[in-house]
């Protein structure tokens, strides 16, 4: 699967594409909801490493506006459950990710993103 | 009888060599290979268990994903994302640990850098870099690992296959001049994988119809003593990182070799990146 936690880490790495290459834009996606174990400790400690803006934008593009634009300073259980859902339970099974800078397309099939480049595309 | 390891040379260009003798082989033997690779090595579990809860990591060359469910004793909660060049292995890795499609996996190359720089807290690369066909490519793979983790304490663990000890002991310890010759470090070999044709359980083989098993030659570069450490030093140099412990008033940014050793026919190295804030 490409859950949004993974999407938040992936960037375009085509030759010469070094700025504005994140986040990749999801396109023509088929989503699946997969229940995952709720782990508030993990989420609390992991949260500072997220690119919050990218996560919220991407979730909203997928029709989920449960997360606030600004990362809250206090995390209550309700918020952590929403974050858990967006980050770990929404999974892209099919579709593509497109680089906002160079438009390189990374296809997603069977929940596996294809991040391979041809030899001449590697930076 | 165990099939023999044979010496080889790289006659094709490196990418084609790896495509033919590594990537294509693993795609074909994925399922059989995976059935023999289920037990994680203890040092790797110890490493993953030492990470704080909330850590996120990359397993570069994850294979069948056997390290993705670690730590074995889940008192801490970390998440490892698997990357591999073999898609058929990734289809298996998605289910690592028994829960169907519970793992995050990415189809990618250890020489690619498809991550936000410094996004990970840790990266492991177990029995992978030895499949790269030139010293430059192996060094580049180490650079990609160092780039993937945060400069502020990011940790890296690398394992590669070693030339056997008894072979090593026949060699004299190289003098300084000899040690300079990088091209001759280590040994390029083919390690055969014997894939027996699947037969229906319990069905007797028909006379004369027993198919001979298919043999795939996997390419390995067997590392010699000091070679992995040497790659780390070269990779750090190219990235402008000093090698050694963080010293107050010293270099601004570096990588510490936390441990460096040999275990069960493999060399391993554990690294930690550091960066001083405000130059103090």
Short mmCIF file of C-alpha atoms in Angstrom, two decimals:
data_model
loop_
_atom_site.label_atom_id
_atom_site.label_comp_id
_atom_site.label_asym_id
_atom_site.label_seq_id
_atom_site.Cartn_x
_atom_site.Cartn_y
_atom_site.Cartn_z
CA UNK A 1 0.00 0.00 0.00
CA UNK A 2 0.93 3.58 -0.27
CA UNK A 3 -0.39 4.98 2.94
CA UNK A 4 -0.06 8.70 3.49
CA UNK A 5 2.76 8.14 5.97
CA UNK A 6 4.84 6.78 3.07
CA UNK A 7 3.63 9.44 0.66
CA UNK A 8 4.88 12.04 3.16
CA UNK A 9 8.42 10.66 2.73
CA UNK A 10 8.62 10.17 -1.03
CA UNK A 11 10.12 12.82 -3.30
CA UNK A 12 10.95 13.00 -7.01
CA UNK A 13 14.53 12.00 -7.75
CA UNK A 14 14.70 12.39 -11.51
CA UNK A 15 17.88 13.94 -12.88
CA UNK A 16 18.15 17.63 -12.07
CA UNK A 17 14.89 17.66 -10.11
CA UNK A 18 16.02 18.92 -6.73
CA UNK A 19 13.56 21.64 -5.74
CA UNK A 20 9.78 21.77 -5.52
CA UNK A 21 9.95 17.97 -5.96
CA UNK A 22 7.74 17.23 -2.92
CA UNK A 23 4.99 16.33 -2.23
CA UNK A 24 4.16 14.18 -5.24
CA UNK A 25 0.64 14.81 -6.51
CA UNK A 26 -1.69 11.82 -6.36
CA UNK A 27 -3.61 11.17 -9.55
CA UNK A 28 -6.39 8.78 -10.64
CA UNK A 29 -6.24 6.99 -7.32
CA UNK A 30 -8.18 4.00 -6.07
CA UNK A 31 -8.31 4.15 -2.31
CA UNK A 32 -8.86 1.46 0.23
CA UNK A 33 -9.46 1.81 3.95
CA UNK A 34 -7.45 -0.61 6.02
CA UNK A 35 -7.82 -0.77 9.73
CA UNK A 36 -4.55 -0.43 11.61
CA UNK A 37 -3.71 -0.71 15.28
CA UNK A 38 -4.01 2.64 17.06
CA UNK A 39 -0.74 3.56 18.75
CA UNK A 40 -0.89 7.04 20.33
CA UNK A 41 2.71 6.88 21.62
CA UNK A 42 4.06 6.27 18.15
CA UNK A 43 1.96 9.09 16.69
CA UNK A 44 2.94 11.63 19.34
CA UNK A 45 6.65 11.00 18.86
CA UNK A 46 6.45 10.65 15.10
CA UNK A 47 4.41 13.79 14.47
CA UNK A 48 7.28 16.35 14.56
CA UNK A 49 8.92 14.52 11.65
CA UNK A 50 5.92 14.93 9.37
CA UNK A 51 5.69 17.58 6.71
CA UNK A 52 2.37 18.74 8.09
CA UNK A 53 1.36 20.97 5.18
CA UNK A 54 1.96 18.19 2.67
CA UNK A 55 -0.08 15.73 4.72
CA UNK A 56 -3.07 18.03 5.16
CA UNK A 57 -3.07 19.13 1.50
CA UNK A 58 -2.88 15.57 0.27
CA UNK A 59 -5.60 14.37 2.63
CA UNK A 60 -7.88 17.22 1.49
CA UNK A 61 -7.26 16.36 -2.17
CA UNK A 62 -8.48 12.87 -1.31
CA UNK A 63 -11.61 14.32 0.28
CA UNK A 64 -10.59 14.04 3.93
CA UNK A 65 -10.65 17.39 5.73
CA UNK A 66 -10.51 16.06 9.28
CA UNK A 67 -7.07 17.54 10.01
CA UNK A 68 -6.48 21.23 10.84
CA UNK A 69 -4.25 23.33 8.55
CA UNK A 70 -1.98 24.17 11.46
CA UNK A 71 -0.47 21.35 13.47
CA UNK A 72 -2.00 21.69 16.94
CA UNK A 73 0.22 22.10 19.97
CA UNK A 74 -1.90 19.91 22.20
CA UNK A 75 -2.87 16.47 21.00
CA UNK A 76 -5.99 15.00 22.52
CA UNK A 77 -7.19 11.49 21.85
CA UNK A 78 -9.74 12.68 19.32
CA UNK A 79 -7.08 14.44 17.26
CA UNK A 80 -4.67 11.50 17.45
CA UNK A 81 -7.40 9.17 16.20
CA UNK A 82 -8.02 11.41 13.21
CA UNK A 83 -4.31 11.60 12.49
CA UNK A 84 -4.04 7.82 12.84
CA UNK A 85 -6.78 7.35 10.28
CA UNK A 86 -5.31 9.75 7.70
CA UNK A 87 -1.74 8.58 8.13
CA UNK A 88 -2.14 4.83 8.49
CA UNK A 89 -5.58 3.71 7.37
CA UNK A 90 -6.04 5.40 4.00
CA UNK A 91 -4.17 3.44 1.39
CA UNK A 92 -3.65 4.10 -2.30
CA UNK A 93 -3.93 0.82 -4.17
CA UNK A 94 -3.81 2.03 -7.76
CA UNK A 95 -3.00 5.31 -9.45
CA UNK A 96 0.04 7.49 -9.90
CA UNK A 97 2.14 10.17 -8.26
CA UNK A 98 3.23 13.13 -10.36
CA UNK A 99 6.17 15.39 -9.57
CA UNK A 100 4.99 19.01 -9.14
CA UNK A 101 8.29 20.23 -10.61
CA UNK A 102 9.22 18.01 -13.58
CA UNK A 103 5.94 16.09 -14.06
CA UNK A 104 7.68 12.73 -13.85
CA UNK A 105 5.03 10.05 -13.26
CA UNK A 106 5.49 7.32 -10.67
CA UNK A 107 2.80 4.66 -11.13
CA UNK A 108 1.21 2.80 -8.21
CA UNK A 109 -0.01 -0.72 -8.82
CA UNK A 110 -1.15 -3.36 -6.31
CA UNK A 111 -0.29 -0.87 -3.59
CA UNK A 112 3.36 -0.69 -4.68
CA UNK A 113 4.72 2.63 -5.96
CA UNK A 114 7.23 2.31 -8.79
CA UNK A 115 10.04 4.74 -7.94
CA UNK A 116 12.52 3.25 -10.43
CA UNK A 117 14.13 5.54 -12.97
CA UNK A 118 15.83 4.62 -16.21
CA UNK A 119 19.64 4.79 -15.98
CA UNK A 120 19.68 8.08 -17.94
CA UNK A 121 17.09 9.67 -15.64
CA UNK A 122 19.10 9.13 -12.46
CA UNK A 123 20.58 12.32 -11.04
CA UNK B 1 25.71 -31.20 -1.96
CA UNK B 2 25.87 -27.45 -1.71
CA UNK B 3 26.44 -25.78 -5.07
CA UNK B 4 29.82 -24.21 -5.59
CA UNK B 5 30.63 -20.54 -5.44
CA UNK B 6 32.62 -19.58 -8.53
CA UNK B 7 34.80 -16.61 -9.35
CA UNK B 8 33.51 -14.23 -11.99
CA UNK B 9 34.32 -10.95 -13.67
CA UNK B 10 32.01 -8.16 -14.78
CA UNK B 11 32.04 -8.32 -18.58
CA UNK B 12 28.89 -6.29 -19.22
CA UNK B 13 28.28 -2.75 -18.06
CA UNK B 14 27.46 -2.64 -14.36
CA UNK B 15 23.74 -1.92 -14.72
CA UNK B 16 23.20 -4.72 -17.25
CA UNK B 17 25.25 -7.08 -15.10
CA UNK B 18 23.08 -6.35 -12.05
CA UNK B 19 19.86 -6.56 -14.09
CA UNK B 20 20.84 -9.99 -15.40
CA UNK B 21 22.56 -11.53 -12.41
CA UNK B 22 20.72 -9.92 -9.52
CA UNK B 23 17.34 -8.35 -10.30
CA UNK B 24 16.08 -10.92 -12.81
CA UNK B 25 17.27 -13.78 -10.61
CA UNK B 26 15.50 -12.57 -7.48
CA UNK B 27 12.28 -11.97 -9.40
CA UNK B 28 12.37 -15.59 -10.56
CA UNK B 29 13.39 -17.23 -7.30
CA UNK B 30 11.38 -14.85 -5.04
CA UNK B 31 8.98 -17.35 -3.57
CA UNK B 32 11.51 -20.13 -3.00
CA UNK B 33 14.10 -17.67 -1.69
CA UNK B 34 11.60 -16.20 0.73
CA UNK B 35 10.66 -19.59 2.14
CA UNK B 36 14.27 -19.99 3.24
CA UNK B 37 14.64 -16.49 4.70
CA UNK B 38 12.47 -16.17 7.74
CA UNK B 39 14.79 -15.73 10.68
CA UNK B 40 16.05 -12.22 11.37
CA UNK B 41 19.64 -11.91 12.55
CA UNK B 42 19.96 -11.00 16.24
CA UNK B 43 22.21 -7.92 15.78
CA UNK B 44 19.56 -6.35 13.56
CA UNK B 45 16.83 -6.94 16.12
CA UNK B 46 19.09 -5.45 18.79
CA UNK B 47 19.64 -2.37 16.59
CA UNK B 48 15.93 -1.88 15.88
CA UNK B 49 15.06 -2.50 19.55
CA UNK B 50 17.44 0.29 20.59
CA UNK B 51 15.49 2.91 18.63
CA UNK B 52 13.05 5.19 20.45
CA UNK B 53 9.30 4.87 19.91
CA UNK B 54 8.10 6.97 17.00
CA UNK B 55 11.19 6.31 14.87
CA UNK B 56 10.73 5.84 11.16
CA UNK B 57 13.19 3.88 9.06
CA UNK B 58 14.12 2.57 5.65
CA UNK B 59 15.08 -1.01 4.85
CA UNK B 60 17.02 -0.61 1.62
CA UNK B 61 17.04 -3.99 -0.14
CA UNK B 62 14.27 -5.40 2.04
CA UNK B 63 13.88 -8.66 0.09
CA UNK B 64 10.98 -10.58 1.59
CA UNK B 65 10.66 -7.94 4.31
CA UNK B 66 11.73 -10.11 7.22
CA UNK B 67 13.07 -7.10 9.13
CA UNK B 68 9.94 -4.98 8.67
CA UNK B 69 8.08 -6.45 11.69
CA UNK B 70 11.02 -5.84 14.08
CA UNK B 71 11.47 -5.36 17.00
CA UNK B 72 10.47 -8.88 17.98
CA UNK B 73 9.52 -7.72 21.46
CA UNK B 74 7.22 -4.82 20.67
CA UNK B 75 7.75 -2.73 23.79
CA UNK B 76 8.72 0.09 21.47
CA UNK B 77 6.93 1.11 18.37
CA UNK B 78 8.87 1.99 15.25
CA UNK B 79 7.98 1.75 11.58
CA UNK B 80 10.23 0.45 8.85
CA UNK B 81 9.45 0.99 5.16
CA UNK B 82 10.86 -1.60 2.79
CA UNK B 83 12.43 -0.89 -0.58
CA UNK B 84 13.63 -3.44 -3.09
CA UNK B 85 14.48 -3.82 -6.76
CA UNK B 86 12.56 -7.09 -7.07
CA UNK B 87 8.82 -6.55 -7.37
CA UNK B 88 8.06 -10.21 -6.75
CA UNK B 89 9.88 -10.04 -3.43
CA UNK B 90 7.93 -6.90 -2.53
CA UNK B 91 4.63 -8.71 -3.12
CA UNK B 92 5.79 -11.10 -0.39
CA UNK B 93 7.23 -8.34 1.81
CA UNK B 94 3.84 -6.59 1.93
CA UNK B 95 2.63 -9.42 4.15
CA UNK B 96 5.75 -9.77 6.30
CA UNK B 97 4.94 -10.74 9.87
CA UNK B 98 1.81 -12.60 8.87
CA UNK B 99 -0.69 -9.79 8.66
CA UNK B 100 -1.90 -9.44 5.11
CA UNK B 101 -0.74 -6.29 3.33
CA UNK B 102 0.20 -4.55 6.52
CA UNK B 103 3.69 -3.40 5.41
CA UNK B 104 4.68 -0.36 3.42
CA UNK B 105 6.95 -1.22 0.50
CA UNK B 106 8.42 0.76 -2.38
CA UNK B 107 9.78 -0.51 -5.68
CA UNK B 108 13.09 1.26 -5.97
CA UNK B 109 16.82 1.03 -6.38
CA UNK B 110 19.42 1.47 -3.65
CA UNK B 111 21.17 3.90 -6.00
CA UNK B 112 18.09 6.09 -6.29
CA UNK B 113 17.19 8.78 -3.79
CA UNK B 114 13.41 8.81 -3.87
CA UNK B 115 13.04 10.22 -0.34
CA UNK B 116 12.84 13.62 1.25
CA UNK B 117 16.42 14.17 2.37
CA UNK B 118 17.01 13.28 5.98
CA UNK B 119 13.42 12.11 6.42
CA UNK B 120 14.32 8.88 8.23
CA UNK B 121 15.59 8.30 11.75
CA UNK B 122 17.35 5.13 10.68
CA UNK B 123 18.21 3.07 7.64
CA UNK B 124 19.28 -0.53 7.37
CA UNK B 125 20.71 -2.29 4.34
CA UNK B 126 21.19 -5.97 4.97
CA UNK B 127 22.89 -8.21 2.42
CA UNK B 128 22.22 -5.82 -0.44
CA UNK B 129 25.17 -3.59 -1.31
CA UNK B 130 27.24 -6.68 -2.15
CA UNK B 131 25.03 -7.13 -5.22
CA UNK B 132 26.37 -3.93 -6.81
CA UNK B 133 29.00 -4.50 -9.45
CA UNK B 134 31.56 -1.70 -9.01
CA UNK B 135 33.26 0.05 -6.06
CA UNK B 136 31.76 3.37 -7.21
CA UNK B 137 28.22 1.97 -7.16
CA UNK B 138 28.74 0.39 -3.74
CA UNK B 139 30.06 3.69 -2.42
CA UNK B 140 27.11 5.56 -3.98
CA UNK B 141 24.73 3.18 -2.20
CA UNK B 142 26.34 4.10 1.13
CA UNK B 143 25.93 7.80 0.26
CA UNK B 144 22.22 7.29 -0.48
CA UNK B 145 21.79 5.61 2.93
CA UNK B 146 23.58 8.43 4.75
CA UNK B 147 21.46 11.00 2.88
CA UNK B 148 18.22 9.27 3.75
CA UNK B 149 18.66 9.72 7.52
CA UNK B 150 18.53 12.92 9.53
CA UNK B 151 21.87 14.69 10.03
CA UNK B 152 20.81 15.11 13.66
CA UNK B 153 21.50 11.62 15.00
CA UNK B 154 20.33 9.50 12.07
CA UNK B 155 21.53 5.89 12.38
CA UNK B 156 22.57 3.43 9.69
CA UNK B 157 23.31 -0.31 9.80
CA UNK B 158 24.90 -2.06 6.82
CA UNK B 159 25.66 -5.77 6.36
CA UNK B 160 27.57 -7.27 3.45
CA UNK B 161 28.93 -10.71 2.68
CA UNK B 162 32.55 -11.29 3.63
CA UNK B 163 35.27 -13.36 2.06
CA UNK B 164 35.52 -16.36 4.38
CA UNK B 165 37.94 -16.11 7.27
CA UNK B 166 39.97 -19.12 6.28
CA UNK B 167 40.50 -17.61 2.84
CA UNK B 168 41.47 -14.33 4.42
CA UNK B 169 44.00 -15.94 6.70
CA UNK B 170 45.96 -17.26 3.69
CA UNK B 171 46.61 -13.71 2.68
CA UNK B 172 49.32 -11.65 4.17
CA UNK B 173 48.08 -8.47 5.78
CA UNK B 174 48.40 -5.92 3.00
CA UNK B 175 51.04 -3.26 3.43
CA UNK B 176 50.15 0.38 2.92
CA UNK B 177 51.04 0.40 -0.77
CA UNK B 178 49.01 -2.70 -1.47
CA UNK B 179 46.03 -1.38 0.47
CA UNK B 180 45.86 1.62 -1.86
CA UNK B 181 44.81 -0.56 -4.79
CA UNK B 182 41.03 -0.28 -4.50
CA UNK B 183 40.26 -2.20 -7.69
CA UNK B 184 41.50 -5.43 -6.26
CA UNK B 185 39.62 -5.22 -2.95
CA UNK B 186 37.20 -8.06 -2.33
CA UNK B 187 36.19 -10.76 -4.79
CA UNK B 188 33.49 -11.00 -7.46
CA UNK B 189 31.64 -14.31 -7.45
CA UNK B 190 28.56 -16.14 -8.65
CA UNK B 191 26.55 -17.92 -5.98
CA UNK B 192 24.17 -20.41 -7.55
CA UNK B 193 20.55 -20.70 -6.47
CA UNK B 194 19.08 -24.09 -7.26
CA UNK B 195 15.39 -23.91 -7.96
CA UNK B 196 13.78 -27.32 -8.02
CA UNK B 197 10.70 -27.58 -10.16
CA UNK B 198 7.60 -27.66 -7.99
CA UNK B 199 6.00 -31.09 -7.94
CA UNK B 200 2.57 -31.88 -6.58
CA UNK B 201 2.83 -33.04 -2.98
CA UNK B 202 3.11 -36.78 -2.62
CA UNK B 203 2.89 -37.46 -6.31
CA UNK B 204 5.50 -39.96 -7.42
CA UNK B 205 7.89 -38.72 -10.04
CA UNK B 206 7.43 -40.40 -13.35
CA UNK B 207 10.38 -42.32 -14.66
CA UNK B 208 12.48 -40.28 -16.99
CA UNK B 209 10.32 -37.22 -16.51
CA UNK B 210 12.15 -35.76 -13.57
CA UNK B 211 13.14 -32.31 -14.71
CA UNK B 212 16.57 -31.14 -13.80
CA UNK B 213 16.53 -28.22 -11.37
CA UNK B 214 17.07 -24.73 -12.70
CA UNK B 215 20.24 -23.02 -11.54
CA UNK B 216 20.46 -19.24 -11.29
CA UNK B 217 23.81 -17.56 -10.79
CA UNK B 218 23.51 -14.65 -8.41
CA UNK B 219 26.28 -12.07 -8.52
CA UNK B 220 27.97 -11.10 -5.25
CA UNK B 221 30.89 -8.93 -4.41
CA UNK B 222 32.49 -10.53 -1.36
CA UNK B 223 33.98 -7.88 0.89
CA UNK B 224 37.41 -8.08 2.43
CA UNK B 225 38.46 -6.76 5.83
CA UNK B 226 38.33 -2.98 6.03
CA UNK B 227 36.60 -2.57 2.67
CA UNK B 228 33.16 -1.64 4.03
CA UNK B 229 34.69 0.88 6.40
CA UNK B 230 36.65 2.27 3.45
CA UNK B 231 33.44 2.80 1.48
CA UNK B 232 31.94 4.66 4.44
CA UNK B 233 34.97 6.95 4.67
CA UNK B 234 34.82 7.69 0.92
CA UNK B 235 31.07 8.30 1.03
CA UNK B 236 31.45 10.66 4.00
CA UNK B 237 34.22 12.55 2.24
CA UNK B 238 32.09 13.10 -0.85
CA UNK B 239 29.27 14.39 1.34
CA UNK B 240 31.58 16.75 3.23
CA UNK B 241 31.16 14.86 6.48
CA UNK B 242 34.02 14.29 8.87
CA UNK B 243 34.48 10.72 10.11
CA UNK B 244 34.62 10.25 13.85
CA UNK B 245 32.95 11.26 17.05
CA UNK B 246 31.38 14.61 17.61
CA UNK B 247 33.89 16.90 19.34
CA UNK B 248 33.01 20.24 20.96
CA UNK B 249 34.68 23.00 18.97
CA UNK B 250 35.60 20.54 16.20
CA UNK B 251 34.01 19.80 12.85
CA UNK B 252 30.43 20.92 12.27
CA UNK B 253 28.98 17.81 10.74
CA UNK B 254 30.03 14.23 10.59
CA UNK B 255 29.42 10.55 10.84
CA UNK B 256 30.57 8.35 13.68
CA UNK B 257 31.42 4.70 13.12
CA UNK B 258 29.66 3.26 16.18
CA UNK B 259 30.69 -0.31 15.53
CA UNK B 260 32.44 -2.14 12.75
CA UNK B 261 32.88 -5.87 12.78
CA UNK B 262 32.54 -9.34 11.35
CA UNK B 263 29.78 -11.76 12.22
CA UNK B 264 28.90 -15.11 10.66
CA UNK B 265 30.59 -14.49 7.32
CA UNK B 266 29.38 -10.92 7.09
CA UNK B 267 30.97 -7.56 7.68
CA UNK B 268 28.77 -4.96 9.30
CA UNK B 269 29.05 -1.33 10.20
CA UNK B 270 26.83 0.85 12.35
CA UNK B 271 26.91 4.60 11.77
CA UNK B 272 25.49 7.67 13.44
CA UNK B 273 25.24 11.07 11.82
CA UNK B 274 25.72 14.17 13.95
CA UNK B 275 25.49 17.89 13.37
CA UNK B 276 26.37 20.63 15.82
CA UNK B 277 23.81 23.34 16.21
CA UNK B 278 25.18 26.92 16.09
CA UNK B 279 28.70 25.59 15.67
CA UNK B 280 29.11 24.88 19.40
#
